[in-house]
Amino acid sequence: MNFSTIRGRMLSVLGAISMVVLVAPVFAPAAAEPLDPNYPVCLQKWEWGGSSRISCSYRSWEDCKTSAMGLSATCLTNPYWSEPTSARPLHRRPAPDRGW
């Protein structure tokens, strides 16, 4: 093999890799909304490296505090939750109004 053949193959591989890098974000799935509006309380967990995750799946402060126990986490009020408005009352607790 001579130098021009090797160079041509390397450029072909480099071109294919750059196409994949440029096109991959177009087909990547969109991030889902982590704050579920059906639950009034969220749990924010800090992870190694400084990132954090928020999971809104708690109906009460007590449930959230139980899950947060022993973790680097805190409970938050879900800003997207709104009390249901219907003629028939649902047996839901009102939104928590205190921090933890």
Short mmCIF file of C-alpha atoms in Angstrom, two decimals:
data_model
loop_
_atom_site.label_atom_id
_atom_site.label_comp_id
_atom_site.label_asym_id
_atom_site.label_seq_id
_atom_site.Cartn_x
_atom_site.Cartn_y
_atom_site.Cartn_z
CA MET A 1 0.00 0.00 0.00
CA ASN A 2 1.24 3.41 -0.80
CA PHE A 3 0.72 6.64 1.10
CA SER A 4 -2.11 7.95 -1.10
CA THR A 5 -4.17 4.76 -0.63
CA ILE A 6 -3.79 4.91 3.16
CA ARG A 7 -4.59 8.61 3.16
CA GLY A 8 -7.70 8.02 1.03
CA ARG A 9 -8.99 5.34 3.39
CA MET A 10 -8.34 7.49 6.44
CA LEU A 11 -10.26 10.37 4.88
CA SER A 12 -13.15 8.04 4.05
CA VAL A 13 -13.30 6.78 7.64
CA LEU A 14 -13.04 10.32 8.99
CA GLY A 15 -15.85 11.43 6.68
CA ALA A 16 -18.09 8.56 7.80
CA ILE A 17 -17.44 9.30 11.47
CA SER A 18 -18.18 13.00 11.06
CA MET A 19 -21.45 12.20 9.26
CA VAL A 20 -22.54 10.00 12.17
CA VAL A 21 -21.62 12.72 14.67
CA LEU A 22 -23.54 15.36 12.71
CA VAL A 23 -26.65 13.28 12.03
CA ALA A 24 -27.01 11.46 15.40
CA PRO A 25 -28.53 14.42 17.34
CA VAL A 26 -31.30 14.70 14.75
CA PHE A 27 -32.50 11.18 15.52
CA ALA A 28 -31.88 11.25 19.28
CA PRO A 29 -35.04 10.99 21.40
CA ALA A 30 -36.27 14.17 23.04
CA ALA A 31 -35.96 14.45 26.81
CA ALA A 32 -39.19 13.71 28.64
CA GLU A 33 -40.70 16.18 31.08
CA PRO A 34 -39.56 14.97 34.53
CA LEU A 35 -42.18 16.91 36.49
CA ASP A 36 -45.41 14.91 36.44
CA PRO A 37 -48.33 17.33 36.99
CA ASN A 38 -50.40 14.57 38.64
CA TYR A 39 -48.39 14.58 41.88
CA PRO A 40 -47.96 17.54 44.29
CA VAL A 41 -44.54 16.56 45.72
CA CYS A 42 -41.20 15.98 43.96
CA LEU A 43 -37.97 14.37 45.17
CA GLN A 44 -34.70 15.91 44.03
CA LYS A 45 -31.72 13.55 44.34
CA TRP A 46 -28.13 14.70 43.90
CA GLU A 47 -25.83 12.26 42.18
CA TRP A 48 -22.11 11.77 42.11
CA GLY A 49 -20.49 14.37 39.89
CA GLY A 50 -22.87 17.21 40.80
CA SER A 51 -25.87 16.31 38.68
CA SER A 52 -29.34 15.87 40.09
CA ARG A 53 -32.59 14.17 39.15
CA ILE A 54 -36.12 15.23 40.00
CA SER A 55 -38.90 12.68 40.32
CA CYS A 56 -42.46 13.90 40.87
CA SER A 57 -44.37 10.83 41.99
CA TYR A 58 -45.33 11.52 45.61
CA ARG A 59 -48.78 12.36 46.93
CA SER A 60 -47.59 13.54 50.37
CA TRP A 61 -44.57 15.02 52.13
CA GLU A 62 -44.38 11.95 54.33
CA ASP A 63 -44.02 9.59 51.34
CA CYS A 64 -41.31 11.80 49.87
CA LYS A 65 -39.42 12.14 53.17
CA THR A 66 -39.49 8.37 53.59
CA SER A 67 -37.91 7.92 50.15
CA ALA A 68 -35.34 10.67 50.79
CA MET A 69 -34.20 9.23 54.11
CA GLY A 70 -30.50 8.38 54.02
CA LEU A 71 -29.97 9.92 50.57
CA SER A 72 -28.56 13.21 49.41
CA ALA A 73 -32.04 14.41 48.51
CA THR A 74 -34.78 16.90 49.31
CA CYS A 75 -38.53 17.17 48.78
CA LEU A 76 -39.99 20.00 46.71
CA THR A 77 -43.42 21.28 45.80
CA ASN A 78 -44.25 20.43 42.19
CA PRO A 79 -44.68 23.77 40.38
CA TYR A 80 -46.74 22.10 37.63
CA TRP A 81 -49.28 20.48 39.95
CA SER A 82 -52.66 22.13 40.31
CA GLU A 83 -55.46 21.04 42.57
CA PRO A 84 -58.17 19.27 40.59
CA THR A 85 -61.24 21.35 39.87
CA SER A 86 -64.34 19.26 39.43
CA ALA A 87 -67.88 19.20 40.79
CA ARG A 88 -67.21 15.84 42.41
CA PRO A 89 -64.49 16.12 45.04
CA LEU A 90 -61.57 13.78 44.64
CA HIS A 91 -59.93 12.50 47.78
CA ARG A 92 -56.65 14.29 47.24
CA ARG A 93 -54.70 16.27 49.74
CA PRO A 94 -54.11 19.96 49.09
CA ALA A 95 -50.75 21.02 47.72
CA PRO A 96 -48.04 21.17 50.36
CA ASP A 97 -47.09 24.71 51.28
CA ARG A 98 -43.97 24.12 53.30
CA GLY A 99 -40.40 23.20 52.45
CA TRP A 100 -38.51 20.34 53.94
#
